[in-house]
Amino acid sequence: MSKHIAVVGLGSMGGAMATALHRAGWQVHGHDPSPAARSAAEKEGVHTVDSLDQLASTPYVVLSLPSASVVEATVPTLLTRPGTLAIVDTTTSQPATSAACASLAAEKGVAFVDAPVSGGRAGAVAGRLTAFVGATADALDVARPVLDALTDGQYRHLGDPGSGNVVKLLNNVLAAVNLVSVGEALAVAKAYGVDPAAAAAGISGASGGSKVSAAMYPDWVLTGTYDSGFALGLMARDAALAVETAAQRGEAPQLLAAASNRWQEALAALGPGADFTEIARTVAPSLTAEGTAAA
C-alpha cells in the first residue's frame, strides 16, 4: 500500500491531521493558501507546496476545508492527472456537494468519501477522531487505510455519498441545541441558589446528562476559559445548514430551527471568532462574569 498522502487545508484541524499522519509514518505533502499555515506544517515535518495542482496524482488525499464551495472548487483540480486512488473529505460540507464530487471522482476511477469528523484538534493530533462516512462500498474499501489512520477505526459507514454530511450536520445541530438548553437550565439552578457546577454534575449522572453538561459547561463556561478551539461562527453555520438540509427533504424541525436562531443571535452579538461555548454569554448571562459581551 502506498504511504503517500496529501492534506489540503492546513488550518487547526487539517494541520493537526497532517502532523499525525507524518508521525504515523506517512509521507505527507500539504497545501494551504495561507503562508502561515504552510510554515506551521513545515515545522512539524510536513512538506508543503505552493499550488494545489502540484498535489494532483497523489495516491491519497485528505480535504479539510472551510466550506462546501471550496470543496467544489478543489476536487476537479485534484483529478486533472491520474494516480489518485481516494479522496477523503473531512470537511463539514453539504450532502449534494459530496454526492456530486463522488460522481465526478468515479468518472476518473477515483474513490471519494465524505467523512466529516468530530473530536477536535486533540483528537486529530492523536489520530483518534470520529468520522461520519458516506460512500459506496467500493469507495470505502479503497479509502479505508486513510480512515483507519485518522480515526483508529472509529468511523461509521452511514450510507451512500452525502450520508456522512447529513449525520454530521445533525450531530452538530443537536450539540447546538444542547448548549442552549443546558445553559438555560443551569441559569435556573443558579437563580435558586444552587451552584451551577454542582447542578451540572448532578444532571450529568442522570437521564438529562450529556457531554455538554458533563464537560463543555464545567470545563469551558463555568471556568470562564472558553477555549474549546471551535469557533462560534462555525457552529452557527452548521446549525443553519442542518435546518436547510432538512428543508430540502420537506422536513421542518421546529426545535432545531429555534436553536439555530439563537445561534444566529449569538453570532450577531459576539462575532464569528468567539469560541462556540461563548453562546452561554447570550443564553445564560448569569453564568458568565461578563454577561453578554465578549471578554
Short mmCIF file of C-alpha atoms in Angstrom, two decimals:
data_model
loop_
_atom_site.label_atom_id
_atom_site.label_comp_id
_atom_site.label_asym_id
_atom_site.label_seq_id
_atom_site.Cartn_x
_atom_site.Cartn_y
_atom_site.Cartn_z
CA MET A 1 0.00 0.00 0.00
CA SER A 2 1.25 3.48 -0.88
CA LYS A 3 2.01 5.70 2.11
CA HIS A 4 1.97 8.92 0.06
CA ILE A 5 -0.78 11.29 1.12
CA ALA A 6 -1.70 14.93 0.60
CA VAL A 7 -3.61 17.13 3.04
CA VAL A 8 -5.41 20.11 1.51
CA GLY A 9 -6.23 22.70 4.16
CA LEU A 10 -3.65 23.06 6.93
CA GLY A 11 -5.66 25.03 9.46
CA SER A 12 -6.32 23.93 13.02
CA MET A 13 -7.79 20.53 12.08
CA GLY A 14 -6.03 19.90 8.78
CA GLY A 15 -2.64 20.84 10.19
CA ALA A 16 -3.17 18.51 13.13
CA MET A 17 -4.20 15.64 10.85
CA ALA A 18 -1.18 16.21 8.61
CA THR A 19 1.11 16.13 11.64
CA ALA A 20 -0.49 12.95 12.98
CA LEU A 21 -0.16 11.22 9.61
CA HIS A 22 3.50 12.23 9.38
CA ARG A 23 4.18 10.86 12.84
CA ALA A 24 2.41 7.63 11.87
CA GLY A 25 4.87 7.07 9.02
CA TRP A 26 3.04 8.55 6.04
CA GLN A 27 4.89 10.72 3.52
CA VAL A 28 2.76 13.84 3.78
CA HIS A 29 2.52 16.75 1.37
CA GLY A 30 0.22 19.65 2.15
CA HIS A 31 -1.25 22.79 0.68
CA ASP A 32 -2.97 25.82 2.15
CA PRO A 33 -3.35 29.32 0.69
CA SER A 34 -2.06 30.72 3.99
CA PRO A 35 1.75 31.04 4.18
CA ALA A 36 1.49 30.92 7.98
CA ALA A 37 -0.39 27.60 7.86
CA ARG A 38 2.17 26.16 5.45
CA SER A 39 5.04 27.32 7.65
CA ALA A 40 3.48 25.76 10.77
CA ALA A 41 3.06 22.44 8.94
CA GLU A 42 6.64 22.52 7.67
CA LYS A 43 7.88 22.84 11.26
CA GLU A 44 6.05 19.57 12.05
CA GLY A 45 7.75 17.72 9.20
CA VAL A 46 5.08 18.13 6.52
CA HIS A 47 6.37 19.06 3.06
CA THR A 48 4.18 21.80 1.63
CA VAL A 49 3.56 23.07 -1.88
CA ASP A 50 2.51 26.50 -3.09
CA SER A 51 -0.17 25.41 -5.56
CA LEU A 52 -2.94 22.84 -5.38
CA ASP A 53 -2.26 21.34 -8.79
CA GLN A 54 1.11 20.06 -7.53
CA LEU A 55 -0.82 17.53 -5.44
CA ALA A 56 -2.77 16.01 -8.34
CA SER A 57 -1.84 12.31 -8.78
CA THR A 58 -1.01 11.82 -5.06
CA PRO A 59 -2.37 8.35 -4.18
CA TYR A 60 -4.40 9.50 -1.17
CA VAL A 61 -5.78 12.97 -0.42
CA VAL A 62 -7.43 14.36 2.72
CA LEU A 63 -9.50 17.53 2.48
CA SER A 64 -10.02 19.80 5.50
CA LEU A 65 -11.64 22.88 4.02
CA PRO A 66 -13.83 25.74 5.25
CA SER A 67 -16.95 25.13 3.16
CA ALA A 68 -18.70 23.08 0.51
CA SER A 69 -17.98 25.71 -2.13
CA VAL A 70 -14.23 25.34 -1.54
CA VAL A 71 -14.57 21.55 -1.83
CA GLU A 72 -16.36 22.00 -5.16
CA ALA A 73 -13.52 24.20 -6.44
CA THR A 74 -10.79 21.88 -5.15
CA VAL A 75 -11.78 18.39 -6.30
CA PRO A 76 -11.63 19.00 -10.10
CA THR A 77 -8.03 20.22 -9.79
CA LEU A 78 -7.02 17.10 -7.89
CA LEU A 79 -8.49 14.95 -10.66
CA THR A 80 -6.54 16.55 -13.51
CA ARG A 81 -3.85 13.83 -13.54
CA PRO A 82 -4.11 10.06 -12.98
CA GLY A 83 -2.68 8.34 -9.94
CA THR A 84 -5.05 9.28 -7.13
CA LEU A 85 -6.80 6.33 -5.50
CA ALA A 86 -9.01 8.04 -2.92
CA ILE A 87 -10.07 11.47 -1.72
CA VAL A 88 -11.29 11.59 1.89
CA ASP A 89 -13.21 14.79 2.59
CA THR A 90 -13.27 15.61 6.31
CA THR A 91 -14.92 18.98 5.69
CA THR A 92 -18.31 19.63 7.25
CA SER A 93 -19.82 20.08 3.81
CA GLN A 94 -23.22 19.67 2.20
CA PRO A 95 -24.75 16.35 1.08
CA ALA A 96 -25.34 17.45 -2.52
CA THR A 97 -21.73 18.60 -2.84
CA SER A 98 -20.44 15.26 -1.59
CA ALA A 99 -22.68 13.33 -3.98
CA ALA A 100 -21.58 15.47 -6.94
CA CYS A 101 -17.89 15.13 -6.06
CA ALA A 102 -18.25 11.37 -5.62
CA SER A 103 -19.81 11.12 -9.09
CA LEU A 104 -17.09 13.28 -10.65
CA ALA A 105 -14.35 11.26 -8.98
CA ALA A 106 -15.91 7.94 -10.02
CA GLU A 107 -15.73 9.04 -13.66
CA LYS A 108 -11.94 9.22 -13.18
CA GLY A 109 -11.75 5.91 -11.34
CA VAL A 110 -11.13 7.65 -8.00
CA ALA A 111 -12.89 6.87 -4.71
CA PHE A 112 -14.45 9.87 -2.97
CA VAL A 113 -15.60 9.55 0.62
CA ASP A 114 -17.33 12.21 2.69
CA ALA A 115 -16.02 11.70 6.20
CA PRO A 116 -16.64 14.79 8.34
CA VAL A 117 -15.01 14.36 11.71
CA SER A 118 -15.62 15.04 15.38
CA GLY A 119 -13.10 15.12 18.18
CA GLY A 120 -11.42 18.49 17.78
CA ARG A 121 -7.75 19.27 17.39
CA ALA A 122 -6.81 16.97 20.28
CA GLY A 123 -8.46 14.02 18.54
CA ALA A 124 -6.78 14.94 15.26
CA VAL A 125 -3.31 15.11 16.84
CA ALA A 126 -3.86 11.71 18.49
CA GLY A 127 -5.23 10.09 15.33
CA ARG A 128 -8.42 9.28 17.21
CA LEU A 129 -11.12 11.31 15.52
CA THR A 130 -14.63 10.02 14.99
CA ALA A 131 -15.80 10.10 11.36
CA PHE A 132 -19.28 10.03 9.82
CA VAL A 133 -18.80 8.26 6.48
CA GLY A 134 -20.82 8.47 3.29
CA ALA A 135 -19.56 6.39 0.36
CA THR A 136 -20.22 3.46 -1.90
CA ALA A 137 -18.95 0.16 -0.53
CA ASP A 138 -16.17 0.05 -3.13
CA ALA A 139 -15.03 3.60 -2.37
CA LEU A 140 -14.99 2.84 1.34
CA ASP A 141 -12.71 -0.15 0.78
CA VAL A 142 -10.20 1.97 -1.15
CA ALA A 143 -10.24 4.77 1.43
CA ARG A 144 -10.10 2.51 4.48
CA PRO A 145 -6.33 2.92 5.16
CA VAL A 146 -6.78 6.69 5.47
CA LEU A 147 -9.88 6.41 7.65
CA ASP A 148 -8.09 3.96 9.93
CA ALA A 149 -5.11 6.31 10.23
CA LEU A 150 -7.26 9.32 11.11
CA THR A 151 -9.69 7.60 13.47
CA ASP A 152 -8.03 4.42 14.73
CA GLY A 153 -11.10 2.63 13.40
CA GLN A 154 -13.64 4.99 15.00
CA TYR A 155 -15.81 5.61 11.97
CA ARG A 156 -19.24 4.51 10.89
CA HIS A 157 -20.38 3.93 7.32
CA LEU A 158 -23.80 5.56 7.19
CA GLY A 159 -24.80 5.10 3.58
CA ASP A 160 -24.23 6.47 0.10
CA PRO A 161 -22.22 9.62 -0.75
CA GLY A 162 -23.56 12.58 1.21
CA SER A 163 -24.80 10.48 4.15
CA GLY A 164 -21.80 11.36 6.26
CA ASN A 165 -22.51 15.04 5.96
CA VAL A 166 -26.20 14.61 6.75
CA VAL A 167 -25.40 12.90 10.05
CA LYS A 168 -22.50 15.24 10.92
CA LEU A 169 -24.78 18.26 10.49
CA LEU A 170 -27.40 16.57 12.66
CA ASN A 171 -24.75 15.81 15.28
CA ASN A 172 -23.68 19.45 15.36
CA VAL A 173 -27.17 20.88 15.50
CA LEU A 174 -28.00 18.54 18.40
CA ALA A 175 -24.91 19.83 20.20
CA ALA A 176 -26.06 23.36 19.37
CA VAL A 177 -29.50 22.69 20.89
CA ASN A 178 -27.91 21.18 23.99
CA LEU A 179 -25.56 24.12 24.51
CA VAL A 180 -28.58 26.41 24.60
CA SER A 181 -30.76 24.19 26.79
CA VAL A 182 -28.08 23.29 29.35
CA GLY A 183 -27.14 26.95 29.68
CA GLU A 184 -30.74 27.93 30.33
CA ALA A 185 -31.19 25.09 32.84
CA LEU A 186 -28.04 25.95 34.80
CA ALA A 187 -29.12 29.59 34.91
CA VAL A 188 -32.38 28.47 36.56
CA ALA A 189 -30.37 26.42 39.06
CA LYS A 190 -28.27 29.47 39.91
CA ALA A 191 -31.40 31.61 40.36
CA TYR A 192 -32.47 29.18 43.09
CA GLY A 193 -29.10 29.43 44.83
CA VAL A 194 -27.77 26.11 43.52
CA ASP A 195 -24.12 26.06 42.45
CA PRO A 196 -24.24 25.60 38.63
CA ALA A 197 -21.22 23.29 38.73
CA ALA A 198 -22.95 21.06 41.29
CA ALA A 199 -26.14 21.11 39.22
CA ALA A 200 -24.21 20.15 36.07
CA ALA A 201 -22.55 17.25 37.89
CA GLY A 202 -25.86 16.03 39.26
CA ILE A 203 -27.59 16.21 35.89
CA SER A 204 -24.67 14.52 34.13
CA GLY A 205 -25.13 11.41 36.23
CA ALA A 206 -28.82 11.18 35.40
CA SER A 207 -31.10 10.98 32.37
CA GLY A 208 -30.65 14.63 31.41
CA GLY A 209 -26.88 14.31 31.17
CA SER A 210 -24.75 14.85 28.07
CA LYS A 211 -21.23 15.81 27.03
CA VAL A 212 -22.39 19.41 27.19
CA SER A 213 -23.39 19.17 30.88
CA ALA A 214 -20.54 16.82 31.83
CA ALA A 215 -17.67 18.60 30.11
CA MET A 216 -18.41 21.67 28.00
CA TYR A 217 -20.06 23.82 30.65
CA PRO A 218 -17.84 22.68 33.56
CA ASP A 219 -14.59 22.90 31.56
CA TRP A 220 -15.10 25.93 29.33
CA VAL A 221 -18.06 28.03 30.54
CA LEU A 222 -18.13 27.84 34.33
CA THR A 223 -14.34 28.24 34.41
CA GLY A 224 -14.54 31.27 32.12
CA THR A 225 -11.86 29.89 29.79
CA TYR A 226 -13.94 29.49 26.60
CA ASP A 227 -11.03 27.74 24.90
CA SER A 228 -12.53 24.73 23.12
CA GLY A 229 -10.85 25.79 19.87
CA PHE A 230 -14.06 25.61 17.82
CA ALA A 231 -15.44 28.91 16.56
CA LEU A 232 -18.96 30.14 17.24
CA GLY A 233 -19.27 31.14 13.60
CA LEU A 234 -18.72 27.55 12.51
CA MET A 235 -21.34 26.16 14.88
CA ALA A 236 -23.84 28.81 13.81
CA ARG A 237 -23.15 27.87 10.19
CA ASP A 238 -23.55 24.14 10.85
CA ALA A 239 -26.82 24.59 12.74
CA ALA A 240 -28.24 26.68 9.88
CA LEU A 241 -27.03 24.13 7.31
CA ALA A 242 -28.73 21.31 9.25
CA VAL A 243 -32.07 23.11 9.12
CA GLU A 244 -31.56 23.93 5.44
CA THR A 245 -30.69 20.30 4.70
CA ALA A 246 -33.88 19.18 6.45
CA ALA A 247 -35.96 21.58 4.36
CA GLN A 248 -34.53 20.08 1.16
CA ARG A 249 -36.39 16.86 2.02
CA GLY A 250 -39.58 18.55 3.21
CA GLU A 251 -38.77 18.33 6.91
CA ALA A 252 -39.40 21.29 9.24
CA PRO A 253 -37.74 20.55 12.61
CA GLN A 254 -39.08 23.33 14.80
CA LEU A 255 -36.86 22.86 17.85
CA LEU A 256 -33.72 22.64 15.72
CA ALA A 257 -34.76 25.78 13.86
CA ALA A 258 -35.42 27.66 17.10
CA ALA A 259 -31.99 26.73 18.41
CA SER A 260 -30.40 27.76 15.13
CA ASN A 261 -32.00 31.18 15.52
CA ARG A 262 -30.43 31.52 18.98
CA TRP A 263 -27.04 30.81 17.42
CA GLN A 264 -27.60 33.48 14.79
CA GLU A 265 -28.40 35.94 17.58
CA ALA A 266 -25.19 34.97 19.39
CA LEU A 267 -23.25 35.34 16.16
CA ALA A 268 -24.54 38.88 15.74
CA ALA A 269 -23.70 39.74 19.34
CA LEU A 270 -20.30 38.06 19.71
CA GLY A 271 -18.89 37.68 16.20
CA PRO A 272 -17.75 34.57 14.32
CA GLY A 273 -14.37 34.36 16.03
CA ALA A 274 -15.75 33.83 19.54
CA ASP A 275 -15.40 30.34 20.96
CA PHE A 276 -18.57 28.34 20.41
CA THR A 277 -19.01 27.82 24.14
CA GLU A 278 -19.47 31.58 24.46
CA ILE A 279 -23.09 31.01 23.39
CA ALA A 280 -23.58 30.93 27.18
CA ARG A 281 -22.99 34.67 27.25
CA THR A 282 -26.24 35.23 25.38
CA VAL A 283 -28.42 32.33 26.52
CA ALA A 284 -27.37 32.27 30.19
CA PRO A 285 -25.62 35.55 31.02
CA SER A 286 -25.96 34.99 34.76
CA LEU A 287 -23.43 32.16 34.44
CA THR A 288 -20.74 34.41 32.94
CA ALA A 289 -18.91 37.20 34.71
CA GLU A 290 -19.04 39.42 31.63
CA GLY A 291 -22.71 38.86 30.74
CA THR A 292 -23.42 39.04 27.02
CA ALA A 293 -20.29 40.92 25.98
CA ALA A 294 -17.22 39.03 24.88
CA ALA A 295 -14.25 39.36 27.17
#
